């Protein structure tokens, strides 16, 4: 069992170093070594995207990355955000508020993945706004990878659309 | 006659004095500790949030912030008093049933990765574990035997080190497969799990008594099952056994008469006169997986020093899970001895029926027993969940529908349903009979003969799943109805309207459904919708614009029962001196929003939503000292009457969170408890305040009735009296020692049990059957003396009226209707279907939380699309039992598969302000599939008689 030493920044806090098996999935690292269970395991093969977290790149861009099969060692040295890092001091983000206001989720198990992915979308729109007429298509492109079994997606998408249209920086 | 009824796990287990004492073991089921999971509070963000509909779900904040909520989230370190380290377990499951299991060989694993404990069937036998009868079968396949079904556990492996476990698990799935096989095993045909036949022949006029019906004459089960000659399985659930019924005899036993009249129905359809159009059809529905996003997971610790087994479980059936575990471990001894079972039941990441009476919690208990005093986690990954999780039954439905050509009225219907139950009985017999009872959907058909048989096999076990057989029986019916309308040249909706059952008319079992039947309103909405009225013009325009695409519009309308026929629920409503409302419920939050609906239901009597809701509580109810005995589905009237004389006796203690009962059953008991707190706490407090002062105060001037008061905003007023905020009333109620907490139990056998109690000297009649109260802290010593050691005053029933046992024959009494129109566009070259637009309309009585109702309809739409278009599991070889199925092979609808921005959901308003809430979580899924099938026919002129309908199948018929 080959082990590696990893350390990364999670929600602005440096974690580790931890000695972990080389092939340990990132989600298991979050759950078992960091106690961060808000990232949800859905499929283990990257098909449902319940498990995505946000990876913040040095160039200022971010991406939502699955954690269910990618090794924790792949995240060594990286800066990531998990669901636990969005609300600061109990204050929810506008996206989280919108999900609540729109009754977007039901069982809630896929919600952290939706929050992370949609947050990445919002931040990318802030860098490159899209025409208002293209908002729906853009949301679908960003979010279609996420499976929700309870809701039929409607209220999730309505909430994301509402947040985008309410922020003049995100559209043109 | 034997019956297996929904939710009744052990038919003949004596439940007298059960009170969660199972085999001498105290079983305690706790809601999750309040700091974590299942106690939810409304946000205090808005001062008027309590008085209007909630702006958010009460469980919203923890869900949107990733708080620990689900059983998957918890580790030993999270549990007070547990050792901090968690071990990890996995089950090795059978991927092949054709050979005997010869043992586990772990030599393929590096020594450092091998488990610390390997548990086989012999170890379970040595531990004297007893499998409850509902789960009858080997929990682990014994060495030397062929597995009974695909996915059957063969061994339990436990690791102390997580890293070793994680790596070993991957290796065992691949080259290090540890299963050793023995001799080839021959087929072992098993008797079907159950069968049922419903025959109804109406009298000559609508007001005549039925000539024969299940309600009047009883339910009919097969006399025996006869194996059919070996045959190639032609599709899911191809019959392997034929049910044999009693020989027909018009003056014989009820079963013989059922055969006689049923035969007449079939002869009419087999030899129709020229005036009778007969539509014949064979339809197949597949095995489906519920795909709740949280795979089944549990955490448990057996503390041998305290002889306590403590578990964290995510289940729709906490009562069953805990009591079944208690029964499982009841005879353990030595280091494995268990004298207490404590189950913490969490919210769940989806259920859809698949977590109702799942066997998984028993394996969590096993893992703890063999983990040598170490907490242990057992978690399915998605491959394992597909391999072992309860499935929706595959069905074959062979049916004939007879219609009078001249009048367009449905005359007769005969059907034989064959379901595929897989390797464990679970709810199979019940699913079969419910499927049969729903077979004629919304229609009034005077001559009916429907049989169902559910087969046992080596497939992955099937169980409860959204629709519970009615999805499978009503989908082909709605296709046949369209076929009939077309054959007669009638408009499909007008044809439905002409044949829909109306209020006061009898359904398939010969029962008159409770309340108004609102199908006509739903059909009228469908008929008037622009998608329907403009469909010809839309199709013409579309075809001109896009000749490469076929266009079609389809409609369907169904109803679905809610309730299981013997439902029970418990609730406690507590009003604090500050006026806070705290509610405890026996139901589980499975995602439907029930916890929020429960919070809302205190509004109608206490003027405000609950401040805190605790779900999944099962040990809170000791003050009621409930006792039960017998089987609520089969108990005789005399036995029930005798038992009812015991003021503690109720027909059933509790049920799963299932069968769309949340709104109708689980919130009912909350409302009744709140009503008692109002009438015997809030109201007399108000009278005291209004009546204070000389000559009767401000109250002396008007006649004040408790039912004449209203909360306006957060204050109570009546007949012009000074509005009194709840906080002031609560303080007064406590000061006066009035009723400030009510704990109730309710039972419903297609009607509510009702009882009378004496509360504060007044007679109170209510649709509940057990009641305990607490008094405010100012209660005088005489009143405090009434409190027992639990702190409650347990009130004896003065009288009780349990629903007549004849109601057992209803089959269903509560229905809600839902209809859908679907518009499809089909790429001719590929057969790919796009759902362009859709409309669903439903009636739900009074919508407690409209957002939750529309959310259910939207989610149900998606699941209906999956059922009709994308979801399929092979039953045997090549199916999920092999352990290699995941979401890359099993396609649940994604947003792009749905008309996301073009799905309209309409909820009919209630008939009046006192309508009760109906259960709709299942019905909203059912019309989608047949609407799509009918739309695809409109586009392609081809009738598909199996689902899912794939692009390749459509492409083939389009040529």
PDB file of C-alpha atoms in Angstrom, chain B residues 212-400:
ATOM      1  CA  UNK B 212     -70.307  -9.931  -6.881  1.00  0.00           C
ATOM      2  CA  UNK B 213     -67.533  -7.792  -5.497  1.00  0.00           C
ATOM      3  CA  UNK B 214     -64.479  -8.035  -3.274  1.00  0.00           C
ATOM      4  CA  UNK B 215     -66.118  -5.711  -0.747  1.00  0.00           C
ATOM      5  CA  UNK B 216     -69.245  -7.832  -0.480  1.00  0.00           C
ATOM      6  CA  UNK B 217     -67.819 -11.263  -1.050  1.00  0.00           C
ATOM      7  CA  UNK B 218     -64.170 -11.146  -0.066  1.00  0.00           C
ATOM      8  CA  UNK B 219     -60.786 -11.236  -1.670  1.00  0.00           C
ATOM      9  CA  UNK B 220     -59.717 -14.289  -3.603  1.00  0.00           C
ATOM     10  CA  UNK B 221     -56.326 -15.925  -3.493  1.00  0.00           C
ATOM     11  CA  UNK B 222     -55.182 -18.825  -5.649  1.00  0.00           C
ATOM     12  CA  UNK B 223     -56.008 -22.312  -4.546  1.00  0.00           C
ATOM     13  CA  UNK B 224     -52.566 -23.344  -5.707  1.00  0.00           C
ATOM     14  CA  UNK B 225     -49.855 -22.461  -8.178  1.00  0.00           C
ATOM     15  CA  UNK B 226     -49.055 -24.755 -11.047  1.00  0.00           C
ATOM     16  CA  UNK B 227     -45.593 -24.499 -12.622  1.00  0.00           C
ATOM     17  CA  UNK B 228     -45.702 -23.874 -16.323  1.00  0.00           C
ATOM     18  CA  UNK B 229     -43.591 -25.899 -18.734  1.00  0.00           C
ATOM     19  CA  UNK B 230     -40.046 -24.586 -18.992  1.00  0.00           C
ATOM     20  CA  UNK B 231     -39.928 -21.786 -21.515  1.00  0.00           C
ATOM     21  CA  UNK B 232     -37.542 -19.209 -22.749  1.00  0.00           C
ATOM     22  CA  UNK B 233     -38.128 -16.058 -20.811  1.00  0.00           C
ATOM     23  CA  UNK B 234     -39.533 -13.743 -23.411  1.00  0.00           C
ATOM     24  CA  UNK B 235     -39.414 -10.648 -21.346  1.00  0.00           C
ATOM     25  CA  UNK B 236     -39.510  -9.429 -17.799  1.00  0.00           C
ATOM     26  CA  UNK B 237     -41.875 -11.385 -15.598  1.00  0.00           C
ATOM     27  CA  UNK B 238     -42.909 -13.941 -18.176  1.00  0.00           C
ATOM     28  CA  UNK B 239     -45.196 -16.237 -16.209  1.00  0.00           C
ATOM     29  CA  UNK B 240     -43.529 -19.325 -14.802  1.00  0.00           C
ATOM     30  CA  UNK B 241     -46.403 -20.320 -12.587  1.00  0.00           C
ATOM     31  CA  UNK B 242     -50.088 -20.253 -13.284  1.00  0.00           C
ATOM     32  CA  UNK B 243     -52.465 -19.473 -10.481  1.00  0.00           C
ATOM     33  CA  UNK B 244     -55.235 -21.996 -10.146  1.00  0.00           C
ATOM     34  CA  UNK B 245     -58.457 -20.711  -8.760  1.00  0.00           C
ATOM     35  CA  UNK B 246     -61.310 -22.500  -7.119  1.00  0.00           C
ATOM     36  CA  UNK B 247     -63.561 -24.252  -9.628  1.00  0.00           C
ATOM     37  CA  UNK B 248     -66.343 -21.927 -10.698  1.00  0.00           C
ATOM     38  CA  UNK B 249     -69.618 -22.406  -8.900  1.00  0.00           C
ATOM     39  CA  UNK B 250     -72.318 -19.721  -8.715  1.00  0.00           C
ATOM     40  CA  UNK B 251     -73.612 -21.061  -5.441  1.00  0.00           C
ATOM     41  CA  UNK B 252     -70.350 -22.169  -3.900  1.00  0.00           C
ATOM     42  CA  UNK B 253     -67.836 -20.477  -1.668  1.00  0.00           C
ATOM     43  CA  UNK B 254     -66.958 -16.828  -2.312  1.00  0.00           C
ATOM     44  CA  UNK B 255     -63.812 -17.972  -4.130  1.00  0.00           C
ATOM     45  CA  UNK B 256     -65.833 -20.377  -6.285  1.00  0.00           C
ATOM     46  CA  UNK B 257     -68.299 -17.620  -7.069  1.00  0.00           C
ATOM     47  CA  UNK B 258     -65.418 -15.298  -7.943  1.00  0.00           C
ATOM     48  CA  UNK B 259     -64.253 -17.899 -10.426  1.00  0.00           C
ATOM     49  CA  UNK B 260     -67.757 -18.243 -11.831  1.00  0.00           C
ATOM     50  CA  UNK B 261     -68.336 -14.535 -12.347  1.00  0.00           C
ATOM     51  CA  UNK B 262     -64.781 -13.919 -13.447  1.00  0.00           C
ATOM     52  CA  UNK B 263     -65.166 -16.602 -16.055  1.00  0.00           C
ATOM     53  CA  UNK B 264     -68.288 -14.883 -17.313  1.00  0.00           C
ATOM     54  CA  UNK B 265     -66.392 -11.631 -17.695  1.00  0.00           C
ATOM     55  CA  UNK B 266     -63.691 -13.377 -19.670  1.00  0.00           C
ATOM     56  CA  UNK B 267     -66.149 -15.264 -21.839  1.00  0.00           C
ATOM     57  CA  UNK B 268     -67.784 -11.985 -22.725  1.00  0.00           C
ATOM     58  CA  UNK B 269     -64.444 -10.595 -23.845  1.00  0.00           C
ATOM     59  CA  UNK B 270     -63.261 -13.785 -25.533  1.00  0.00           C
ATOM     60  CA  UNK B 271     -66.456 -14.176 -27.547  1.00  0.00           C
ATOM     61  CA  UNK B 272     -67.675 -10.672 -28.107  1.00  0.00           C
ATOM     62  CA  UNK B 273     -70.887  -9.912 -29.905  1.00  0.00           C
ATOM     63  CA  UNK B 274     -70.587  -7.519 -32.850  1.00  0.00           C
ATOM     64  CA  UNK B 275     -71.600  -4.576 -30.701  1.00  0.00           C
ATOM     65  CA  UNK B 276     -68.648  -5.066 -28.399  1.00  0.00           C
ATOM     66  CA  UNK B 277     -65.257  -3.770 -29.406  1.00  0.00           C
ATOM     67  CA  UNK B 278     -62.505  -5.691 -27.631  1.00  0.00           C
ATOM     68  CA  UNK B 279     -58.995  -4.301 -27.354  1.00  0.00           C
ATOM     69  CA  UNK B 280     -56.379  -6.864 -26.413  1.00  0.00           C
ATOM     70  CA  UNK B 281     -52.875  -6.049 -25.274  1.00  0.00           C
ATOM     71  CA  UNK B 282     -49.803  -7.517 -23.636  1.00  0.00           C
ATOM     72  CA  UNK B 283     -47.569  -4.916 -22.015  1.00  0.00           C
ATOM     73  CA  UNK B 284     -44.206  -5.174 -20.306  1.00  0.00           C
ATOM     74  CA  UNK B 285     -42.666  -2.888 -17.717  1.00  0.00           C
ATOM     75  CA  UNK B 286     -39.089  -3.399 -16.567  1.00  0.00           C
ATOM     76  CA  UNK B 287     -37.194  -3.623 -13.351  1.00  0.00           C
ATOM     77  CA  UNK B 288     -36.174  -0.157 -12.190  1.00  0.00           C
ATOM     78  CA  UNK B 289     -33.919   1.138  -9.445  1.00  0.00           C
ATOM     79  CA  UNK B 290     -35.071   4.010  -7.243  1.00  0.00           C
ATOM     80  CA  UNK B 291     -31.617   5.620  -7.462  1.00  0.00           C
ATOM     81  CA  UNK B 292     -31.961   7.652  -4.330  1.00  0.00           C
ATOM     82  CA  UNK B 293     -28.749   9.667  -4.355  1.00  0.00           C
ATOM     83  CA  UNK B 294     -27.558   8.578  -0.915  1.00  0.00           C
ATOM     84  CA  UNK B 295     -26.602   4.901  -1.084  1.00  0.00           C
ATOM     85  CA  UNK B 296     -27.686   2.908   1.935  1.00  0.00           C
ATOM     86  CA  UNK B 297     -25.305   3.426   4.814  1.00  0.00           C
ATOM     87  CA  UNK B 298     -25.295   2.664   8.507  1.00  0.00           C
ATOM     88  CA  UNK B 299     -23.111   3.082  11.534  1.00  0.00           C
ATOM     89  CA  UNK B 300     -23.333   0.911  14.613  1.00  0.00           C
ATOM     90  CA  UNK B 301     -21.581  -0.002  17.816  1.00  0.00           C
ATOM     91  CA  UNK B 302     -22.122  -3.058  19.953  1.00  0.00           C
ATOM     92  CA  UNK B 303     -20.985  -2.215  23.458  1.00  0.00           C
ATOM     93  CA  UNK B 304     -20.679  -5.631  25.006  1.00  0.00           C
ATOM     94  CA  UNK B 305     -20.144  -4.196  28.489  1.00  0.00           C
ATOM     95  CA  UNK B 306     -23.576  -2.499  28.386  1.00  0.00           C
ATOM     96  CA  UNK B 307     -25.009  -5.219  26.143  1.00  0.00           C
ATOM     97  CA  UNK B 308     -26.264  -2.434  23.970  1.00  0.00           C
ATOM     98  CA  UNK B 309     -26.368  -2.239  20.215  1.00  0.00           C
ATOM     99  CA  UNK B 310     -26.563   1.354  19.072  1.00  0.00           C
ATOM    100  CA  UNK B 311     -27.096   2.225  15.413  1.00  0.00           C
ATOM    101  CA  UNK B 312     -27.377   5.200  13.109  1.00  0.00           C
ATOM    102  CA  UNK B 313     -29.757   4.334  10.288  1.00  0.00           C
ATOM    103  CA  UNK B 314     -31.363   6.039   7.334  1.00  0.00           C
ATOM    104  CA  UNK B 315     -34.657   4.280   6.803  1.00  0.00           C
ATOM    105  CA  UNK B 316     -38.260   4.965   5.875  1.00  0.00           C
ATOM    106  CA  UNK B 317     -39.303   2.371   8.447  1.00  0.00           C
ATOM    107  CA  UNK B 318     -37.543   3.130  11.743  1.00  0.00           C
ATOM    108  CA  UNK B 319     -39.961   1.045  13.754  1.00  0.00           C
ATOM    109  CA  UNK B 320     -39.468  -2.008  11.579  1.00  0.00           C
ATOM    110  CA  UNK B 321     -35.725  -1.564  11.328  1.00  0.00           C
ATOM    111  CA  UNK B 322     -35.256  -1.300  15.061  1.00  0.00           C
ATOM    112  CA  UNK B 323     -37.671  -4.029  16.030  1.00  0.00           C
ATOM    113  CA  UNK B 324     -36.373  -6.374  13.358  1.00  0.00           C
ATOM    114  CA  UNK B 325     -32.863  -5.849  14.643  1.00  0.00           C
ATOM    115  CA  UNK B 326     -34.134  -6.535  18.142  1.00  0.00           C
ATOM    116  CA  UNK B 327     -35.605  -9.790  16.928  1.00  0.00           C
ATOM    117  CA  UNK B 328     -32.426 -10.641  15.006  1.00  0.00           C
ATOM    118  CA  UNK B 329     -30.208 -10.364  18.066  1.00  0.00           C
ATOM    119  CA  UNK B 330     -32.723 -11.578  20.617  1.00  0.00           C
ATOM    120  CA  UNK B 331     -30.984 -14.839  21.388  1.00  0.00           C
ATOM    121  CA  UNK B 332     -27.372 -13.749  21.301  1.00  0.00           C
ATOM    122  CA  UNK B 333     -25.271 -14.628  24.282  1.00  0.00           C
ATOM    123  CA  UNK B 334     -21.835 -14.204  25.766  1.00  0.00           C
ATOM    124  CA  UNK B 335     -19.811 -11.432  24.196  1.00  0.00           C
ATOM    125  CA  UNK B 336     -22.447 -10.981  21.542  1.00  0.00           C
ATOM    126  CA  UNK B 337     -25.319 -10.591  23.937  1.00  0.00           C
ATOM    127  CA  UNK B 338     -27.641  -7.667  23.241  1.00  0.00           C
ATOM    128  CA  UNK B 339     -30.206  -6.454  25.740  1.00  0.00           C
ATOM    129  CA  UNK B 340     -30.838  -2.985  24.348  1.00  0.00           C
ATOM    130  CA  UNK B 341     -31.121  -1.712  20.820  1.00  0.00           C
ATOM    131  CA  UNK B 342     -30.878   2.032  20.363  1.00  0.00           C
ATOM    132  CA  UNK B 343     -31.472   3.264  16.822  1.00  0.00           C
ATOM    133  CA  UNK B 344     -30.876   6.849  15.811  1.00  0.00           C
ATOM    134  CA  UNK B 345     -32.872   7.481  12.681  1.00  0.00           C
ATOM    135  CA  UNK B 346     -31.703  10.270  10.415  1.00  0.00           C
ATOM    136  CA  UNK B 347     -33.031  12.143   7.449  1.00  0.00           C
ATOM    137  CA  UNK B 348     -32.487  10.198   4.270  1.00  0.00           C
ATOM    138  CA  UNK B 349     -31.078  11.193   0.919  1.00  0.00           C
ATOM    139  CA  UNK B 350     -34.105  10.006  -1.007  1.00  0.00           C
ATOM    140  CA  UNK B 351     -36.194   6.894  -0.545  1.00  0.00           C
ATOM    141  CA  UNK B 352     -39.038   6.499  -3.043  1.00  0.00           C
ATOM    142  CA  UNK B 353     -40.011   3.335  -1.227  1.00  0.00           C
ATOM    143  CA  UNK B 354     -36.635   1.686  -1.641  1.00  0.00           C
ATOM    144  CA  UNK B 355     -35.726   2.309   1.974  1.00  0.00           C
ATOM    145  CA  UNK B 356     -38.990   0.975   3.327  1.00  0.00           C
ATOM    146  CA  UNK B 357     -38.395  -2.411   4.958  1.00  0.00           C
ATOM    147  CA  UNK B 358     -34.973  -2.684   3.382  1.00  0.00           C
ATOM    148  CA  UNK B 359     -32.874  -5.537   4.734  1.00  0.00           C
ATOM    149  CA  UNK B 360     -29.795  -3.323   4.860  1.00  0.00           C
ATOM    150  CA  UNK B 361     -30.201  -2.267   8.527  1.00  0.00           C
ATOM    151  CA  UNK B 362     -29.931  -5.903   9.565  1.00  0.00           C
ATOM    152  CA  UNK B 363     -26.479  -6.047   7.995  1.00  0.00           C
ATOM    153  CA  UNK B 364     -25.473  -2.894   9.825  1.00  0.00           C
ATOM    154  CA  UNK B 365     -26.386  -4.696  13.028  1.00  0.00           C
ATOM    155  CA  UNK B 366     -24.402  -7.753  11.955  1.00  0.00           C
ATOM    156  CA  UNK B 367     -21.349  -5.673  11.246  1.00  0.00           C
ATOM    157  CA  UNK B 368     -21.495  -4.182  14.742  1.00  0.00           C
ATOM    158  CA  UNK B 369     -21.917  -7.557  16.419  1.00  0.00           C
ATOM    159  CA  UNK B 370     -18.809  -8.930  14.782  1.00  0.00           C
ATOM    160  CA  UNK B 371     -16.672  -5.809  15.032  1.00  0.00           C
ATOM    161  CA  UNK B 372     -15.418  -6.692  18.510  1.00  0.00           C
ATOM    162  CA  UNK B 373     -16.766  -3.702  20.394  1.00  0.00           C
ATOM    163  CA  UNK B 374     -15.637  -1.262  17.738  1.00  0.00           C
ATOM    164  CA  UNK B 375     -18.001   1.112  15.991  1.00  0.00           C
ATOM    165  CA  UNK B 376     -18.316   0.082  12.380  1.00  0.00           C
ATOM    166  CA  UNK B 377     -19.617   1.701   9.232  1.00  0.00           C
ATOM    167  CA  UNK B 378     -21.269  -0.243   6.441  1.00  0.00           C
ATOM    168  CA  UNK B 379     -21.819   1.764   3.293  1.00  0.00           C
ATOM    169  CA  UNK B 380     -22.935   0.680  -0.141  1.00  0.00           C
ATOM    170  CA  UNK B 381     -21.170   2.256  -3.049  1.00  0.00           C
ATOM    171  CA  UNK B 382     -23.356   2.767  -6.104  1.00  0.00           C
ATOM    172  CA  UNK B 383     -22.365  -0.565  -7.677  1.00  0.00           C
ATOM    173  CA  UNK B 384     -23.410  -2.294  -4.470  1.00  0.00           C
ATOM    174  CA  UNK B 385     -26.569  -0.246  -4.240  1.00  0.00           C
ATOM    175  CA  UNK B 386     -27.586  -1.371  -7.716  1.00  0.00           C
ATOM    176  CA  UNK B 387     -26.609  -4.903  -6.807  1.00  0.00           C
ATOM    177  CA  UNK B 388     -28.609  -5.087  -3.613  1.00  0.00           C
ATOM    178  CA  UNK B 389     -31.107  -2.253  -3.288  1.00  0.00           C
ATOM    179  CA  UNK B 390     -34.799  -2.939  -3.606  1.00  0.00           C
ATOM    180  CA  UNK B 391     -36.103  -2.716  -7.135  1.00  0.00           C
ATOM    181  CA  UNK B 392     -39.393  -1.811  -8.770  1.00  0.00           C
ATOM    182  CA  UNK B 393     -41.149  -5.000  -9.871  1.00  0.00           C
ATOM    183  CA  UNK B 394     -41.039  -5.822 -13.552  1.00  0.00           C
ATOM    184  CA  UNK B 395     -44.505  -6.710 -14.748  1.00  0.00           C
ATOM    185  CA  UNK B 396     -46.223  -8.382 -17.652  1.00  0.00           C
ATOM    186  CA  UNK B 397     -49.805  -7.231 -18.056  1.00  0.00           C
ATOM    187  CA  UNK B 398     -52.099  -9.174 -20.369  1.00  0.00           C
ATOM    188  CA  UNK B 399     -55.434  -7.466 -20.688  1.00  0.00           C
ATOM    189  CA  UNK B 400     -58.662  -7.198 -22.631  1.00  0.00           C
TER     190      UNK B 400
END
